[in-house]
PDB file of C-alpha atoms and ligand atoms in Angstrom:
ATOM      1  CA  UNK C   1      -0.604 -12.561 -27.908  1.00 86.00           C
ATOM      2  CA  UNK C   2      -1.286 -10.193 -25.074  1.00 94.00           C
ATOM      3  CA  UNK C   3      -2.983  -7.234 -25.981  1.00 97.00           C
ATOM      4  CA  UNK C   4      -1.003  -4.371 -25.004  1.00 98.00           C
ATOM      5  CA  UNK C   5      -1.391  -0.437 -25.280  1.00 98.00           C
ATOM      6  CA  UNK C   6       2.419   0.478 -24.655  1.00 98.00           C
ATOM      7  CA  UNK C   7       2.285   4.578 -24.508  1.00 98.00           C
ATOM      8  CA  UNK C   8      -0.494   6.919 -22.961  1.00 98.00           C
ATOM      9  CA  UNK C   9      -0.512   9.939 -21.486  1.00 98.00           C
ATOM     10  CA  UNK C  10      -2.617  11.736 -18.738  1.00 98.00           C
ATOM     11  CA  UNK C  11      -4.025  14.898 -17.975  1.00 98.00           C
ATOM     12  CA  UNK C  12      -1.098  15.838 -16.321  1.00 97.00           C
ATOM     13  CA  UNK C  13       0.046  16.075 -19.493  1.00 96.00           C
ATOM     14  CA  UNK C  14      -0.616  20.006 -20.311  1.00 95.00           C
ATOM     15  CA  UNK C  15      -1.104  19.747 -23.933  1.00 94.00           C
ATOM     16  CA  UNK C  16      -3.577  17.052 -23.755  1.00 93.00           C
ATOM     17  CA  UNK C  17      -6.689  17.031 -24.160  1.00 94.00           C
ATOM     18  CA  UNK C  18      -7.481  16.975 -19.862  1.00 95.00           C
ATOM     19  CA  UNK C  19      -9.115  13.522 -20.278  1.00 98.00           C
ATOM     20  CA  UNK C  20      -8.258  11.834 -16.612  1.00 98.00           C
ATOM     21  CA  UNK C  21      -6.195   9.000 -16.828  1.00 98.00           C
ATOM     22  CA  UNK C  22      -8.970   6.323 -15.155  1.00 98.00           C
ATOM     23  CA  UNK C  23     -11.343   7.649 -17.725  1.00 98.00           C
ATOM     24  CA  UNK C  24      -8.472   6.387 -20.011  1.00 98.00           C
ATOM     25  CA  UNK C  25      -8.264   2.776 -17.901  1.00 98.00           C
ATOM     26  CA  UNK C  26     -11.515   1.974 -18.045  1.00 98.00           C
ATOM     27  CA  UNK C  27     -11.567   2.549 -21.952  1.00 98.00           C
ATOM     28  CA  UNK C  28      -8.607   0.223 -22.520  1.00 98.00           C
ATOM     29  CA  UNK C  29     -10.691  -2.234 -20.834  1.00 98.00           C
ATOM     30  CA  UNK C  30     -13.510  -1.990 -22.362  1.00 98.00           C
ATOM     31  CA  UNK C  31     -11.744  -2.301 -25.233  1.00 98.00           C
ATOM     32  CA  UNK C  32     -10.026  -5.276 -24.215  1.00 98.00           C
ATOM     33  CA  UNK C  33      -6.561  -4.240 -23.450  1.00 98.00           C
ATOM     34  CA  UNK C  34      -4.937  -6.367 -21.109  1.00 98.00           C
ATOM     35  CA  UNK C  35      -2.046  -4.803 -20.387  1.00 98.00           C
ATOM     36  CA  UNK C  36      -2.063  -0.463 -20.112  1.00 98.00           C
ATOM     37  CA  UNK C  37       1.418   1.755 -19.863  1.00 98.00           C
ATOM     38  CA  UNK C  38       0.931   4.857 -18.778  1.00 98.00           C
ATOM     39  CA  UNK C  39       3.730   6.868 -19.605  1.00 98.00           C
ATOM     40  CA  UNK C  40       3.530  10.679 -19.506  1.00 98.00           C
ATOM     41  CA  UNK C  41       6.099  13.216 -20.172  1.00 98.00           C
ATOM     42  CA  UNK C  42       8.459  13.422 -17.624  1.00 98.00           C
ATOM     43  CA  UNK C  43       9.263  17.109 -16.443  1.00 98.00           C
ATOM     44  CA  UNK C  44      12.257  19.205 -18.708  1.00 98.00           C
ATOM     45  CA  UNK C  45      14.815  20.816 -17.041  1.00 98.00           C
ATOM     46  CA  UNK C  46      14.594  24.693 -16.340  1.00 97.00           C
ATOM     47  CA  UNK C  47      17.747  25.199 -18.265  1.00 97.00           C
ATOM     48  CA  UNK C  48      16.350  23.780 -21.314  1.00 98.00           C
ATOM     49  CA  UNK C  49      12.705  25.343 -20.949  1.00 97.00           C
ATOM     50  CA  UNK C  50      14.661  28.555 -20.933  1.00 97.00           C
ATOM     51  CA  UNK C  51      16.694  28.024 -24.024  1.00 97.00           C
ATOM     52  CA  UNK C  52      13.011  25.996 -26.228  1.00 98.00           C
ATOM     53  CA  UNK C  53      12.463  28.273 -28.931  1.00 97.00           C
ATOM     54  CA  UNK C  54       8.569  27.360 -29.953  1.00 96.00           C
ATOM     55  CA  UNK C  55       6.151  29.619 -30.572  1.00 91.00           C
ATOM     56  CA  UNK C  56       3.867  28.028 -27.785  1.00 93.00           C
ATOM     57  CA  UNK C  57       4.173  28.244 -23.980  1.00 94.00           C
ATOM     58  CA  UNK C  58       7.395  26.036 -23.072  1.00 94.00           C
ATOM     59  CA  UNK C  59       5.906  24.996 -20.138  1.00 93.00           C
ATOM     60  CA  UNK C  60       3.323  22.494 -21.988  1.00 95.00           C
ATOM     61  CA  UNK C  61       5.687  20.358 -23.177  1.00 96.00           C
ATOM     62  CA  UNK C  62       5.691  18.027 -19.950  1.00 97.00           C
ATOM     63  CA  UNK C  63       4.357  17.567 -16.998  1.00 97.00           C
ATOM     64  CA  UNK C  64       5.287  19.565 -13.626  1.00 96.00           C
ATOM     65  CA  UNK C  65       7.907  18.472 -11.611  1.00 96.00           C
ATOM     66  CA  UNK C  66       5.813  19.414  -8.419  1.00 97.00           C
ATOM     67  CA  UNK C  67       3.095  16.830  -9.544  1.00 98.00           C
ATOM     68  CA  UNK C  68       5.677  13.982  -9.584  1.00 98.00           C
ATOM     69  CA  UNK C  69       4.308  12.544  -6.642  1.00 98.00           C
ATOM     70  CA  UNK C  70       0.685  12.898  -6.855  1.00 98.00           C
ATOM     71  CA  UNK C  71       1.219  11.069 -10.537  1.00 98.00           C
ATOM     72  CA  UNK C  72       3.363   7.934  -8.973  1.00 98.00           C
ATOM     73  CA  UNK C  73       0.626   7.703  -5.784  1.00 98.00           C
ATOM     74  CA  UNK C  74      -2.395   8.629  -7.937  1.00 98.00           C
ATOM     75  CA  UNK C  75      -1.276   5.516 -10.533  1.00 98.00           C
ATOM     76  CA  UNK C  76      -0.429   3.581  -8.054  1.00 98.00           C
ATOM     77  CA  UNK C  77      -3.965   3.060  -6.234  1.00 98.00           C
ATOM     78  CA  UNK C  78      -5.112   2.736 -10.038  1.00 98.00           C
ATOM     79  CA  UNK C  79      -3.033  -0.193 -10.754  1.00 98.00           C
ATOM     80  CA  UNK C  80      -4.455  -1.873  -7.431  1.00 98.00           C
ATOM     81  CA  UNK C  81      -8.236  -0.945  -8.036  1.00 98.00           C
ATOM     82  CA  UNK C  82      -8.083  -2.382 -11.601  1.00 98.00           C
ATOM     83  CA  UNK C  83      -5.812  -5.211 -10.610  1.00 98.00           C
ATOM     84  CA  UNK C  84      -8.372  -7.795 -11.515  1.00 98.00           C
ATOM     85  CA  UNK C  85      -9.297  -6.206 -14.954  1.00 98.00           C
ATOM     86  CA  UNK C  86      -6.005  -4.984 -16.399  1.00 98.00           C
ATOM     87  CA  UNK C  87      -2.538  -4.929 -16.178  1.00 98.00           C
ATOM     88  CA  UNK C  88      -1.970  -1.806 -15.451  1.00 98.00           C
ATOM     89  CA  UNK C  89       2.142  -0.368 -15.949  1.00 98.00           C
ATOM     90  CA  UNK C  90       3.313   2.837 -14.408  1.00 98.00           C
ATOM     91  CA  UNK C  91       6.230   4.693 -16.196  1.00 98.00           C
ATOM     92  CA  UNK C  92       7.517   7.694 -18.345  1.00 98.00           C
ATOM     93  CA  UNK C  93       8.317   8.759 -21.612  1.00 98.00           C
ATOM     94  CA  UNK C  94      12.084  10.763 -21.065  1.00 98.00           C
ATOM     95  CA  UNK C  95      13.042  12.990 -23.452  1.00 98.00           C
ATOM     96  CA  UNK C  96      16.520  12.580 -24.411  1.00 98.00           C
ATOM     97  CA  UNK C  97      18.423  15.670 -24.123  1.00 98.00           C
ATOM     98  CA  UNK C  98      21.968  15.523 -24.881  1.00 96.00           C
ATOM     99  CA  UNK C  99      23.224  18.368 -22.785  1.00 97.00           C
ATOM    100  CA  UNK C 100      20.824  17.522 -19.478  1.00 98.00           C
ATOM    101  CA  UNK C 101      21.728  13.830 -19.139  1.00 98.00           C
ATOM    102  CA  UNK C 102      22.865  14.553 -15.456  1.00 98.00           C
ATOM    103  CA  UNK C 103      19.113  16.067 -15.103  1.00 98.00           C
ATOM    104  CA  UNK C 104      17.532  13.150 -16.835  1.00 98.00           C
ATOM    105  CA  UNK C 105      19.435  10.287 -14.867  1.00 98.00           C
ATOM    106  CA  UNK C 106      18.432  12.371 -11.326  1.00 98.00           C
ATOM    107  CA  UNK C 107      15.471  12.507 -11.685  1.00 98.00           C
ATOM    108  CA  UNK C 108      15.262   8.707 -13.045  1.00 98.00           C
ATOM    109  CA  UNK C 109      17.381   7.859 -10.109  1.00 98.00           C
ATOM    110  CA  UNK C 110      14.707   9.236  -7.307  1.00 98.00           C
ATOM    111  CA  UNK C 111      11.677   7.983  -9.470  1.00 98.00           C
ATOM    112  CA  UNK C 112      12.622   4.748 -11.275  1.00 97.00           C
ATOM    113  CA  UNK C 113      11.990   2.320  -8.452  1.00 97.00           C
ATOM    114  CA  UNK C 114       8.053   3.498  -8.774  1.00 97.00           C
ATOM    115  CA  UNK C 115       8.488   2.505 -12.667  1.00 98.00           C
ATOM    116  CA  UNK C 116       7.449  -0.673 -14.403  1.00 96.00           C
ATOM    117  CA  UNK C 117       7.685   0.636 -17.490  1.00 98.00           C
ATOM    118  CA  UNK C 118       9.318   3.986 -19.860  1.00 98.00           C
ATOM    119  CA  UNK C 119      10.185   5.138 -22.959  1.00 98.00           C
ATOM    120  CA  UNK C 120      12.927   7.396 -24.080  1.00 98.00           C
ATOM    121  CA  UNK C 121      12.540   9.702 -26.976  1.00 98.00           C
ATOM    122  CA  UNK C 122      13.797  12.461 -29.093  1.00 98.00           C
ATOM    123  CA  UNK C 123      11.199  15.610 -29.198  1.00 98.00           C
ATOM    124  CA  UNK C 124      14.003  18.072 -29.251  1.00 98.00           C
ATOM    125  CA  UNK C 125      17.087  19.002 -30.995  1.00 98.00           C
ATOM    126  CA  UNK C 126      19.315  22.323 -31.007  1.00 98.00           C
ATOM    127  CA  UNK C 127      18.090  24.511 -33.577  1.00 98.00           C
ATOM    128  CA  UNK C 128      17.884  27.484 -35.082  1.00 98.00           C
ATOM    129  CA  UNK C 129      18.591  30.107 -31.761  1.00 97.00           C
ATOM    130  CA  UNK C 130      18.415  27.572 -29.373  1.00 97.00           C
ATOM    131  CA  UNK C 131      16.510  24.176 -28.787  1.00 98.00           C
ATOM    132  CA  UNK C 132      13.704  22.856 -31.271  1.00 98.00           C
ATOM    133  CA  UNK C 133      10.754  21.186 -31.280  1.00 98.00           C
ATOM    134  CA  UNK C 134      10.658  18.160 -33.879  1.00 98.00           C
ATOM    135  CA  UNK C 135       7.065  17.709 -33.786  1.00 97.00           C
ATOM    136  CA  UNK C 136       5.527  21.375 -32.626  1.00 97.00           C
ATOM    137  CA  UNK C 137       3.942  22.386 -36.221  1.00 97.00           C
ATOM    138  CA  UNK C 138       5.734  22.463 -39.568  1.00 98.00           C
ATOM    139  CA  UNK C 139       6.451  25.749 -39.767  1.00 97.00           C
ATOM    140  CA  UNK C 140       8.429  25.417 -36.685  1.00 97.00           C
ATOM    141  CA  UNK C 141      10.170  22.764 -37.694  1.00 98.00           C
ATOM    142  CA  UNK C 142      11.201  23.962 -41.006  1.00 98.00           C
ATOM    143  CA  UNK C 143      12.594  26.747 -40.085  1.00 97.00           C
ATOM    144  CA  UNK C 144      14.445  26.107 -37.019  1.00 98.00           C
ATOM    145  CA  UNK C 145      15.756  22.723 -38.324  1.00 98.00           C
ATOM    146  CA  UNK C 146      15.238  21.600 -41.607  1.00 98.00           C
ATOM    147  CA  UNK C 147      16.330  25.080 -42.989  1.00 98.00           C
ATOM    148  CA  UNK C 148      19.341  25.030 -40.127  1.00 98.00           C
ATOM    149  CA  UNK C 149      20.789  21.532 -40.754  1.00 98.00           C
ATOM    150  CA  UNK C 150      20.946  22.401 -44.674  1.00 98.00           C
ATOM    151  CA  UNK C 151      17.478  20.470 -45.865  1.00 97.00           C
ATOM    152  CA  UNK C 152      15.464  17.567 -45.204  1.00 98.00           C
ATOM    153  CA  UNK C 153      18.565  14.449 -45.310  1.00 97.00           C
ATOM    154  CA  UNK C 154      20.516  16.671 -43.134  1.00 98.00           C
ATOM    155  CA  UNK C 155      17.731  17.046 -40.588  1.00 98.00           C
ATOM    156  CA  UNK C 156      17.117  13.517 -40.548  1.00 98.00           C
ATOM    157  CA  UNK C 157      20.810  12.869 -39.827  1.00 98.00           C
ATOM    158  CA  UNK C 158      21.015  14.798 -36.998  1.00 98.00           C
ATOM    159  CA  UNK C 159      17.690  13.375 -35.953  1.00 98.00           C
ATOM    160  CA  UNK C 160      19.060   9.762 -36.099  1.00 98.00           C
ATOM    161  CA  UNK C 161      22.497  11.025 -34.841  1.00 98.00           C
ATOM    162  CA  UNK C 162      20.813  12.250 -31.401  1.00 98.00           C
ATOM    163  CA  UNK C 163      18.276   9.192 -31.417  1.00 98.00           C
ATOM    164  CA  UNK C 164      21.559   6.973 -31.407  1.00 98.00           C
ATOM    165  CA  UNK C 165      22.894   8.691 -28.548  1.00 98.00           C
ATOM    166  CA  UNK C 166      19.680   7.939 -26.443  1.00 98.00           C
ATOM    167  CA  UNK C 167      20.140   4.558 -27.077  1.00 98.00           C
ATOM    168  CA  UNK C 168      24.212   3.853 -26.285  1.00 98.00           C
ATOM    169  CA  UNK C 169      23.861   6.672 -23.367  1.00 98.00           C
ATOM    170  CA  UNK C 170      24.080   5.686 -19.800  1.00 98.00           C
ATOM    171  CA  UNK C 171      21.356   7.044 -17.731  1.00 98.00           C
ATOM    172  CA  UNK C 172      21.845   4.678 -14.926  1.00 97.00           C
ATOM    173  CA  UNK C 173      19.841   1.549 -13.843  1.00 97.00           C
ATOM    174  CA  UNK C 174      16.181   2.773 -13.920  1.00 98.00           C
ATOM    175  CA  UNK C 175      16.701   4.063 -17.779  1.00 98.00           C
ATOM    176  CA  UNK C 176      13.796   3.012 -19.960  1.00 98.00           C
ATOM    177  CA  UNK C 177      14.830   0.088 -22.623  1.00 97.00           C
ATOM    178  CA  UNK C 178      12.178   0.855 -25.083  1.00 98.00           C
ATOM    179  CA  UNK C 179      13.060   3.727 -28.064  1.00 98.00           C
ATOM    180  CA  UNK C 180       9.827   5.980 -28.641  1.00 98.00           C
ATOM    181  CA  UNK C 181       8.168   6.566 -31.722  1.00 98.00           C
ATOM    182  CA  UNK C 182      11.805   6.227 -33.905  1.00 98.00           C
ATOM    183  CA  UNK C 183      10.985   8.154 -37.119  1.00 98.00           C
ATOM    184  CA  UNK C 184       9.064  11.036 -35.301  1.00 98.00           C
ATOM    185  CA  UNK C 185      10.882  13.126 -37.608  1.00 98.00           C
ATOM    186  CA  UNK C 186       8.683  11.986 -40.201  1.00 98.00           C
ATOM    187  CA  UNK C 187       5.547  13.530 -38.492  1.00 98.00           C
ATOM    188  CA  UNK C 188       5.507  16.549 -40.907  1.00 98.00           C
ATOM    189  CA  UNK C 189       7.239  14.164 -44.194  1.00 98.00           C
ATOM    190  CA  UNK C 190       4.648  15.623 -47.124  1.00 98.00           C
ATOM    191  CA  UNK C 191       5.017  19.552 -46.046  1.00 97.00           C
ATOM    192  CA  UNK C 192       8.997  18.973 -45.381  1.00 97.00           C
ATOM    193  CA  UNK C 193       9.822  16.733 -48.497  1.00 96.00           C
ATOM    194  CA  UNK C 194      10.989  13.991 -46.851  1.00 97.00           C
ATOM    195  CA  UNK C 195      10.153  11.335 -49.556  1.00 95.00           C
ATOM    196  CA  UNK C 196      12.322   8.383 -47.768  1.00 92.00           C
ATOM    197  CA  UNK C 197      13.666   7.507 -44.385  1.00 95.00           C
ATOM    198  CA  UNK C 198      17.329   7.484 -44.218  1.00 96.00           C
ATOM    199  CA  UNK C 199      18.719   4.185 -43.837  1.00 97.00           C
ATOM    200  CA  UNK C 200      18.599   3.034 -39.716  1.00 98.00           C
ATOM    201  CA  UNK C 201      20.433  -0.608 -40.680  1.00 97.00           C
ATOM    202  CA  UNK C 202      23.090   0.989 -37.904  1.00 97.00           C
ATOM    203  CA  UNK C 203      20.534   2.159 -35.111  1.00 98.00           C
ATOM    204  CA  UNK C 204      18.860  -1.214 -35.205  1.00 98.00           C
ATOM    205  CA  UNK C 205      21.564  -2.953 -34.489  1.00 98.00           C
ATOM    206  CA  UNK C 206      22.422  -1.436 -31.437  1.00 98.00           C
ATOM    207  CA  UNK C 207      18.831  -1.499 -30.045  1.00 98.00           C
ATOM    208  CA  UNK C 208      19.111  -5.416 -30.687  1.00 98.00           C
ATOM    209  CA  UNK C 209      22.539  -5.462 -29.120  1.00 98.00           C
ATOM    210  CA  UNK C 210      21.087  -3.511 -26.222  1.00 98.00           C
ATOM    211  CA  UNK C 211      18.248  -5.805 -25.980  1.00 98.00           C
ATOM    212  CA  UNK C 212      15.981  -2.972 -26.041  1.00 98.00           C
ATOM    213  CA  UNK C 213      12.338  -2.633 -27.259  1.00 98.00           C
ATOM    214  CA  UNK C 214      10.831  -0.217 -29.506  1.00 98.00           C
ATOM    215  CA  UNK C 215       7.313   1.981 -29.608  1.00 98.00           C
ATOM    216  CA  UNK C 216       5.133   0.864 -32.600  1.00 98.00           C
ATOM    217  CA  UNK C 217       3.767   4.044 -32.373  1.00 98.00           C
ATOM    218  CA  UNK C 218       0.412   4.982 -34.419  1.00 98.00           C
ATOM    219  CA  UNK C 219      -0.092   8.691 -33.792  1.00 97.00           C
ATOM    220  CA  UNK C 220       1.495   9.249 -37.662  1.00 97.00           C
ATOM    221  CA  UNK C 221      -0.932   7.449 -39.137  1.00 96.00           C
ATOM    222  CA  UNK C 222      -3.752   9.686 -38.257  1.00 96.00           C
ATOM    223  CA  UNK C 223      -2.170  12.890 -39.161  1.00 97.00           C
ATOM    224  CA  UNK C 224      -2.276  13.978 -43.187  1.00 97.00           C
ATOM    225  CA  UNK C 225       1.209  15.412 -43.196  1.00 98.00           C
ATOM    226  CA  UNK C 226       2.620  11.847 -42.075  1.00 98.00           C
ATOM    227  CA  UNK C 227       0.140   8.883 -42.694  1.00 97.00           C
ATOM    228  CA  UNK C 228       2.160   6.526 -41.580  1.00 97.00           C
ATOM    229  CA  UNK C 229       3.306   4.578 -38.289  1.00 98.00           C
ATOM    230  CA  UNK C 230       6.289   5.594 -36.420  1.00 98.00           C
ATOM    231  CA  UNK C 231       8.402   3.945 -37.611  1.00 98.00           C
ATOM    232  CA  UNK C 232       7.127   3.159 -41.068  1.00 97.00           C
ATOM    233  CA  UNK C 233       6.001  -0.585 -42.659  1.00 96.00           C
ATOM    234  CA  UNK C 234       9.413  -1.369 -44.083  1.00 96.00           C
ATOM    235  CA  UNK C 235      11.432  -0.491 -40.545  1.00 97.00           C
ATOM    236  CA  UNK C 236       9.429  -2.750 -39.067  1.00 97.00           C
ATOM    237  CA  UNK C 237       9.794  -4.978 -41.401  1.00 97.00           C
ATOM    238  CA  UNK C 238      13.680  -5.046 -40.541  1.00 97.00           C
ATOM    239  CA  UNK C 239      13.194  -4.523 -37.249  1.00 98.00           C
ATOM    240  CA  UNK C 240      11.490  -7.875 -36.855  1.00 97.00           C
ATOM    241  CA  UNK C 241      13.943  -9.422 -39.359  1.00 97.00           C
ATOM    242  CA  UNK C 242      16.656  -8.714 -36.265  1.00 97.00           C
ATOM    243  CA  UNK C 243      14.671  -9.722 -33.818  1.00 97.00           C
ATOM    244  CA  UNK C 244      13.400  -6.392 -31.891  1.00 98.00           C
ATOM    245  CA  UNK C 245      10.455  -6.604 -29.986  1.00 97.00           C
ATOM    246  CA  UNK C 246       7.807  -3.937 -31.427  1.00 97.00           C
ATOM    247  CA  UNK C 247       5.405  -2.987 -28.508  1.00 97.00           C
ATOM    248  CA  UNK C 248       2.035  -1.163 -30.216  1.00 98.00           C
ATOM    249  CA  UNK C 249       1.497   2.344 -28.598  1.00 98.00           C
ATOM    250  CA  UNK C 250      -1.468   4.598 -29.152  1.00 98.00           C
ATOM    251  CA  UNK C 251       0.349   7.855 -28.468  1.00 98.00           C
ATOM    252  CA  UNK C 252      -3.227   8.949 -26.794  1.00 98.00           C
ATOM    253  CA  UNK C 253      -3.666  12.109 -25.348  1.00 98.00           C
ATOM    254  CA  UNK C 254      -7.053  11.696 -24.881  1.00 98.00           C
ATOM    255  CA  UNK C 255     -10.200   8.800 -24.227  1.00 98.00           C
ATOM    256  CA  UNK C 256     -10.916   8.398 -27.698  1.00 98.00           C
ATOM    257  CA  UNK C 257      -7.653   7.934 -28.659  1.00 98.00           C
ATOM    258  CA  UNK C 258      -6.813   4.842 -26.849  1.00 98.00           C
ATOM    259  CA  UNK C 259      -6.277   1.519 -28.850  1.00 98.00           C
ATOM    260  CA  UNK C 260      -6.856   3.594 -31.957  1.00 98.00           C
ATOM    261  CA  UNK C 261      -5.192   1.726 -34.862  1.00 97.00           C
ATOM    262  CA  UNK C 262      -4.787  -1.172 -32.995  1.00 97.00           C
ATOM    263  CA  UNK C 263      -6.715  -3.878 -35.309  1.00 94.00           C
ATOM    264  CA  UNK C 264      -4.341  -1.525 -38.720  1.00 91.00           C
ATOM    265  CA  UNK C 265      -0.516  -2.450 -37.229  1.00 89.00           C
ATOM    266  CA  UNK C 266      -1.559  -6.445 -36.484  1.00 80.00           C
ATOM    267  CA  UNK C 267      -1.264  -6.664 -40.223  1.00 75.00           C
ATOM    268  CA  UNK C 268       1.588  -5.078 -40.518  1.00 77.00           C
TER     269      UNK C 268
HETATM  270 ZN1   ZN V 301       2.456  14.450 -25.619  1.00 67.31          ZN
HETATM  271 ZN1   ZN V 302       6.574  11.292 -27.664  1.00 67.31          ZN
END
């Protein structure tokens, strides 16, 4: 099997850790990747910035729209330099925002043709006073959506409600076909009380009927308030049972962080 890292991010990523993304490369391949995705946050819409309600600076969330084209060129003479030694795919990770599809499909419409690769995710929902972060602290997200939606099985509803809409919703021909990190509402489980996953029998179906992908996606299992993979052991379990393709992603914001857990989800 080909050893793949299927989600990284850069530093122009502004909450990462700065690590340059051919500092990142020439990890993977010393580690013996063969195949390297970089996918970094694609810019949020002004709209939305303006209506995030995190107590952090909204503008960290993704990268700049004004460095759209130094991240497609700069990847690009990557991808040829380390031709020889790895694989190397150039892409984004697209947040999935309900109300800004129109955004979301533009800008995949002008940019897509660069891409090789992408994921779509759910980071945000509408909250408490506006839009919330899932995955910003616990704090955050217990009070502007766990408390909001009514507890914990609500939240996850409305998690899995909006993460089914990503995958039916038609963001034109460049939109990525793999689902990001699918439980990522589990990141803060132990502080929130979220002791099971609500069942996803329906949202697996439609990623298999949609031929789509999805991001086994380890950045859970090194945080104490999760522990566990995105999505957990007994999702993947059933999402191999259907016959979805599980691509391994390190989530890494940083050098150290690439491959991490790699050797962990082959057993899994
Ligand atoms: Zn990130
Ligand atoms: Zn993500």
């Amino acid at each position: 099997m080909l050893k793949v890292d299927g989600h990284t991010h850069t530093h122009y990523c502004p909450h990462g850790s700065g690590d340059h993304v051919e500092e990142m490369i020439i990890r993977a391949i010393e580690l013996g990747f063969e195949e390297y995705h970089v996918t970094e946050h694609a810019p949020l819409p002004k709209k939305f910035l303006e209506r995030l309600v995190v107590d952090a600076p909204v503008d960290t969330f993704a990268m700049d729209e004004n460095d759209l084209d130094d991240y497609i060129n700069e990847l690009i003479s990557l991808k040829n330099k380390y031709r020889d030694k790895i694989d190397l795919k150039i892409g984004f990770e697209i947040d999935f925002l309900e109300d800004f599809q129109d955004y979301t499909q533009t800008l995949l419409n002008e940019y897509g043709k660069w891409c090789d690769t992408g994921i779509i995710s759910v980071h945000f929902l509408k909250g408490l006073n506006g839009w919330r972060s899932v995955d910003y602290s616990s704090e955050d997200t217990k009070t502007g959506l766990v408390s909001y939606f009514g507890g914990q099985e609500q939240f996850q509803l409305e998690y899995f409600r909006v993460v089914e809409e990503s995958v039916v919703a038609d963001l034109g021909s460049y939109k990525p076909n793999r689902i990001g990190h699918l439980t990522l509402c589990n990141k803060f489980k132990k502080s929130l009380g979220i002791e099971r996953t609500i069942d996803l029998g329906k949202i697996l179906h439609l990623i298999f009927k949609k031929n789509y992908t999805m991001d086994l996606n380890v950045g859970g299992l090194f945080l104490e308030d999760c522990g566990e993979t995105y999505p957990p052991p007994d999702i993947i379990k059933e999402a191999k049972k259907l016959g979805i393709p599980l691509i391994y992603g390190s989530d890494a914001h940083a050098v150290k962080a690439v491959g991490r857990g790699y050797e962990k989800i082959k057993l899994l």
